[in-house]
């Protein structure tokens, strides 16, 4: 019965109150259903996709910020793991130690080969494929993703390999340039006075590089902040410049990839199958080396050492031994404590002999291999 009808007005007051409450409940339930239907339509059409936390629950093609952050951290951890592995091999085999000076170029070559294979095969970098992500072009619909072209894959390869290499080289060159300017004493007579243009260029380089790097970091932070609140689909500046978005690998992508691999395996020869197995082993080795490096880094970190000392107590160190006697004529080698006694140049990868004298690792390794003793004290 409608509570606003004349019959309802003549009904007892208790019945009118009950009828009004029932009518209000039906209206509230209808409004809740309408709101839920609108929200479901917005999610289904892609107009509202909470990419921060709920994309896994709503089966969204866009990954969460946590997945992209973990993929970025995995990429950043590969370089220290590669350097640690190269340094360990150099300490055991002296012939490998000469390659340590070219560690950046070697890492660039290795990552270029690996990333090219993953971009060509899986439409994503090594770290993105590890977390079941892929690179794609945004389609016409909000939830639609278009495959990458060969040009997009080439630019993505340069973005994930060459761009970090150039950034690290720029930081090293800038640090060396600033240190050289700080160490240069004013009024030196052996160097010509730079011109005004050279001074302006040096000042612009000294101040411009930190400002540029800070602006790029601020840009990256703003993109991540907007990505969290679903205001952009680009997670980093390189993706924004290339017009590329990161999406999830769906079940259809996996089935299509398995079909392509089965077809290619039938057409490949022995050499190509060996290369495929090599890339599979290389992927496992890269992940294992990154995890091993993180474990070693944590074990030897100052925080862990301080915690272990707090639990076990400070370690008792033995007293320092007396310094060994210097060989006749060897005292002239110790001209400057900052230089290597053998090559008389700043030490490269310093190494200490059994007598406690610091040398370049390459110099002392060669001398100890030939003579079997310390060149300063004669200690075996």
mmCIF file with all atom_site columns, N, CA and C in Angstrom, residues 246-272:
data_model
loop_
_atom_site.group_PDB
_atom_site.id
_atom_site.type_symbol
_atom_site.label_atom_id
_atom_site.label_alt_id
_atom_site.label_comp_id
_atom_site.label_asym_id
_atom_site.label_entity_id
_atom_site.label_seq_id
_atom_site.pdbx_PDB_ins_code
_atom_site.Cartn_x
_atom_site.Cartn_y
_atom_site.Cartn_z
_atom_site.occupancy
_atom_site.B_iso_or_equiv
_atom_site.pdbx_formal_charge
_atom_site.auth_seq_id
_atom_site.auth_comp_id
_atom_site.auth_asym_id
_atom_site.auth_atom_id
_atom_site.pdbx_PDB_model_num
ATOM 1  N N  . UNK A 1 246 ? 53.267 -0.536  -19.936 1.00 0.00 ? 246 UNK A N  1
ATOM 2  C CA . UNK A 1 246 ? 53.569 -1.877  -19.417 1.00 0.00 ? 246 UNK A CA 1
ATOM 3  C C  . UNK A 1 246 ? 52.255 -2.558  -19.061 1.00 0.00 ? 246 UNK A C  1
ATOM 4  N N  . UNK A 1 247 ? 52.053 -3.734  -19.610 1.00 0.00 ? 247 UNK A N  1
ATOM 5  C CA . UNK A 1 247 ? 50.851 -4.507  -19.310 1.00 0.00 ? 247 UNK A CA 1
ATOM 6  C C  . UNK A 1 247 ? 51.194 -5.898  -18.825 1.00 0.00 ? 247 UNK A C  1
ATOM 7  N N  . UNK A 1 248 ? 50.178 -6.620  -18.430 1.00 0.00 ? 248 UNK A N  1
ATOM 8  C CA . UNK A 1 248 ? 50.370 -7.984  -17.951 1.00 0.00 ? 248 UNK A CA 1
ATOM 9  C C  . UNK A 1 248 ? 50.337 -8.969  -19.110 1.00 0.00 ? 248 UNK A C  1
ATOM 10 N N  . UNK A 1 249 ? 51.070 -10.041 -18.946 1.00 0.00 ? 249 UNK A N  1
ATOM 11 C CA . UNK A 1 249 ? 51.019 -11.145 -19.901 1.00 0.00 ? 249 UNK A CA 1
ATOM 12 C C  . UNK A 1 249 ? 49.778 -11.980 -19.597 1.00 0.00 ? 249 UNK A C  1
ATOM 13 N N  . UNK A 1 250 ? 48.890 -12.071 -20.546 1.00 0.00 ? 250 UNK A N  1
ATOM 14 C CA . UNK A 1 250 ? 47.642 -12.798 -20.344 1.00 0.00 ? 250 UNK A CA 1
ATOM 15 C C  . UNK A 1 250 ? 47.815 -14.268 -20.709 1.00 0.00 ? 250 UNK A C  1
ATOM 16 N N  . UNK A 1 251 ? 46.772 -15.035 -20.448 1.00 0.00 ? 251 UNK A N  1
ATOM 17 C CA . UNK A 1 251 ? 46.804 -16.447 -20.810 1.00 0.00 ? 251 UNK A CA 1
ATOM 18 C C  . UNK A 1 251 ? 46.884 -16.660 -22.312 1.00 0.00 ? 251 UNK A C  1
ATOM 19 N N  . UNK A 1 252 ? 46.224 -15.793 -23.085 1.00 0.00 ? 252 UNK A N  1
ATOM 20 C CA . UNK A 1 252 ? 46.299 -15.901 -24.536 1.00 0.00 ? 252 UNK A CA 1
ATOM 21 C C  . UNK A 1 252 ? 47.727 -15.651 -25.024 1.00 0.00 ? 252 UNK A C  1
ATOM 22 N N  . UNK A 1 253 ? 48.408 -14.675 -24.401 1.00 0.00 ? 253 UNK A N  1
ATOM 23 C CA . UNK A 1 253 ? 49.804 -14.420 -24.777 1.00 0.00 ? 253 UNK A CA 1
ATOM 24 C C  . UNK A 1 253 ? 50.680 -15.631 -24.493 1.00 0.00 ? 253 UNK A C  1
ATOM 25 N N  . UNK A 1 254 ? 50.464 -16.272 -23.357 1.00 0.00 ? 254 UNK A N  1
ATOM 26 C CA . UNK A 1 254 ? 51.268 -17.446 -23.016 1.00 0.00 ? 254 UNK A CA 1
ATOM 27 C C  . UNK A 1 254 ? 51.029 -18.600 -23.982 1.00 0.00 ? 254 UNK A C  1
ATOM 28 N N  . UNK A 1 255 ? 49.758 -18.831 -24.324 1.00 0.00 ? 255 UNK A N  1
ATOM 29 C CA . UNK A 1 255 ? 49.459 -19.919 -25.261 1.00 0.00 ? 255 UNK A CA 1
ATOM 30 C C  . UNK A 1 255 ? 50.031 -19.630 -26.646 1.00 0.00 ? 255 UNK A C  1
ATOM 31 N N  . UNK A 1 256 ? 49.933 -18.377 -27.084 1.00 0.00 ? 256 UNK A N  1
ATOM 32 C CA . UNK A 1 256 ? 50.498 -18.029 -28.391 1.00 0.00 ? 256 UNK A CA 1
ATOM 33 C C  . UNK A 1 256 ? 52.021 -18.161 -28.384 1.00 0.00 ? 256 UNK A C  1
ATOM 34 N N  . UNK A 1 257 ? 52.658 -17.761 -27.260 1.00 0.00 ? 257 UNK A N  1
ATOM 35 C CA . UNK A 1 257 ? 54.110 -17.880 -27.166 1.00 0.00 ? 257 UNK A CA 1
ATOM 36 C C  . UNK A 1 257 ? 54.544 -19.343 -27.164 1.00 0.00 ? 257 UNK A C  1
ATOM 37 N N  . UNK A 1 258 ? 53.813 -20.193 -26.456 1.00 0.00 ? 258 UNK A N  1
ATOM 38 C CA . UNK A 1 258 ? 54.146 -21.618 -26.443 1.00 0.00 ? 258 UNK A CA 1
ATOM 39 C C  . UNK A 1 258 ? 53.989 -22.229 -27.831 1.00 0.00 ? 258 UNK A C  1
ATOM 40 N N  . UNK A 1 259 ? 52.962 -21.815 -28.560 1.00 0.00 ? 259 UNK A N  1
ATOM 41 C CA . UNK A 1 259 ? 52.777 -22.329 -29.920 1.00 0.00 ? 259 UNK A CA 1
ATOM 42 C C  . UNK A 1 259 ? 53.921 -21.882 -30.834 1.00 0.00 ? 259 UNK A C  1
ATOM 43 N N  . UNK A 1 260 ? 54.343 -20.624 -30.700 1.00 0.00 ? 260 UNK A N  1
ATOM 44 C CA . UNK A 1 260 ? 55.464 -20.147 -31.517 1.00 0.00 ? 260 UNK A CA 1
ATOM 45 C C  . UNK A 1 260 ? 56.753 -20.877 -31.165 1.00 0.00 ? 260 UNK A C  1
ATOM 46 N N  . UNK A 1 261 ? 56.989 -21.122 -29.880 1.00 0.00 ? 261 UNK A N  1
ATOM 47 C CA . UNK A 1 261 ? 58.203 -21.825 -29.484 1.00 0.00 ? 261 UNK A CA 1
ATOM 48 C C  . UNK A 1 261 ? 58.206 -23.269 -29.981 1.00 0.00 ? 261 UNK A C  1
ATOM 49 N N  . UNK A 1 262 ? 57.046 -23.928 -29.927 1.00 0.00 ? 262 UNK A N  1
ATOM 50 C CA . UNK A 1 262 ? 56.986 -25.298 -30.439 1.00 0.00 ? 262 UNK A CA 1
ATOM 51 C C  . UNK A 1 262 ? 57.236 -25.344 -31.940 1.00 0.00 ? 262 UNK A C  1
ATOM 52 N N  . UNK A 1 263 ? 56.669 -24.372 -32.666 1.00 0.00 ? 263 UNK A N  1
ATOM 53 C CA . UNK A 1 263 ? 56.884 -24.331 -34.103 1.00 0.00 ? 263 UNK A CA 1
ATOM 54 C C  . UNK A 1 263 ? 58.331 -24.002 -34.442 1.00 0.00 ? 263 UNK A C  1
ATOM 55 N N  . UNK A 1 264 ? 58.920 -23.070 -33.689 1.00 0.00 ? 264 UNK A N  1
ATOM 56 C CA . UNK A 1 264 ? 60.313 -22.714 -33.953 1.00 0.00 ? 264 UNK A CA 1
ATOM 57 C C  . UNK A 1 264 ? 61.261 -23.844 -33.582 1.00 0.00 ? 264 UNK A C  1
ATOM 58 N N  . UNK A 1 265 ? 60.918 -24.605 -32.524 1.00 0.00 ? 265 UNK A N  1
ATOM 59 C CA . UNK A 1 265 ? 61.792 -25.719 -32.124 1.00 0.00 ? 265 UNK A CA 1
ATOM 60 C C  . UNK A 1 265 ? 61.854 -26.795 -33.205 1.00 0.00 ? 265 UNK A C  1
ATOM 61 N N  . UNK A 1 266 ? 60.752 -26.988 -33.942 1.00 0.00 ? 266 UNK A N  1
ATOM 62 C CA . UNK A 1 266 ? 60.765 -27.975 -35.012 1.00 0.00 ? 266 UNK A CA 1
ATOM 63 C C  . UNK A 1 266 ? 61.594 -27.517 -36.207 1.00 0.00 ? 266 UNK A C  1
ATOM 64 N N  . UNK A 1 267 ? 61.669 -26.195 -36.407 1.00 0.00 ? 267 UNK A N  1
ATOM 65 C CA . UNK A 1 267 ? 62.384 -25.661 -37.557 1.00 0.00 ? 267 UNK A CA 1
ATOM 66 C C  . UNK A 1 267 ? 63.835 -25.321 -37.257 1.00 0.00 ? 267 UNK A C  1
ATOM 67 N N  . UNK A 1 268 ? 64.213 -25.279 -35.998 1.00 0.00 ? 268 UNK A N  1
ATOM 68 C CA . UNK A 1 268 ? 65.574 -24.908 -35.644 1.00 0.00 ? 268 UNK A CA 1
ATOM 69 C C  . UNK A 1 268 ? 66.536 -26.065 -35.853 1.00 0.00 ? 268 UNK A C  1
ATOM 70 N N  . UNK A 1 269 ? 67.800 -25.662 -36.047 1.00 0.00 ? 269 UNK A N  1
ATOM 71 C CA . UNK A 1 269 ? 68.860 -26.648 -36.092 1.00 0.00 ? 269 UNK A CA 1
ATOM 72 C C  . UNK A 1 269 ? 69.489 -26.834 -34.723 1.00 0.00 ? 269 UNK A C  1
ATOM 73 N N  . UNK A 1 270 ? 70.575 -27.560 -34.718 1.00 0.00 ? 270 UNK A N  1
ATOM 74 C CA . UNK A 1 270 ? 71.228 -27.852 -33.444 1.00 0.00 ? 270 UNK A CA 1
ATOM 75 C C  . UNK A 1 270 ? 71.806 -26.584 -32.815 1.00 0.00 ? 270 UNK A C  1
ATOM 76 N N  . UNK A 1 271 ? 72.369 -25.701 -33.638 1.00 0.00 ? 271 UNK A N  1
ATOM 77 C CA . UNK A 1 271 ? 73.009 -24.496 -33.104 1.00 0.00 ? 271 UNK A CA 1
ATOM 78 C C  . UNK A 1 271 ? 71.970 -23.570 -32.487 1.00 0.00 ? 271 UNK A C  1
ATOM 79 N N  . UNK A 1 272 ? 70.835 -23.382 -33.148 1.00 0.00 ? 272 UNK A N  1
ATOM 80 C CA . UNK A 1 272 ? 69.801 -22.488 -32.621 1.00 0.00 ? 272 UNK A CA 1
ATOM 81 C C  . UNK A 1 272 ? 69.190 -23.063 -31.352 1.00 0.00 ? 272 UNK A C  1
#
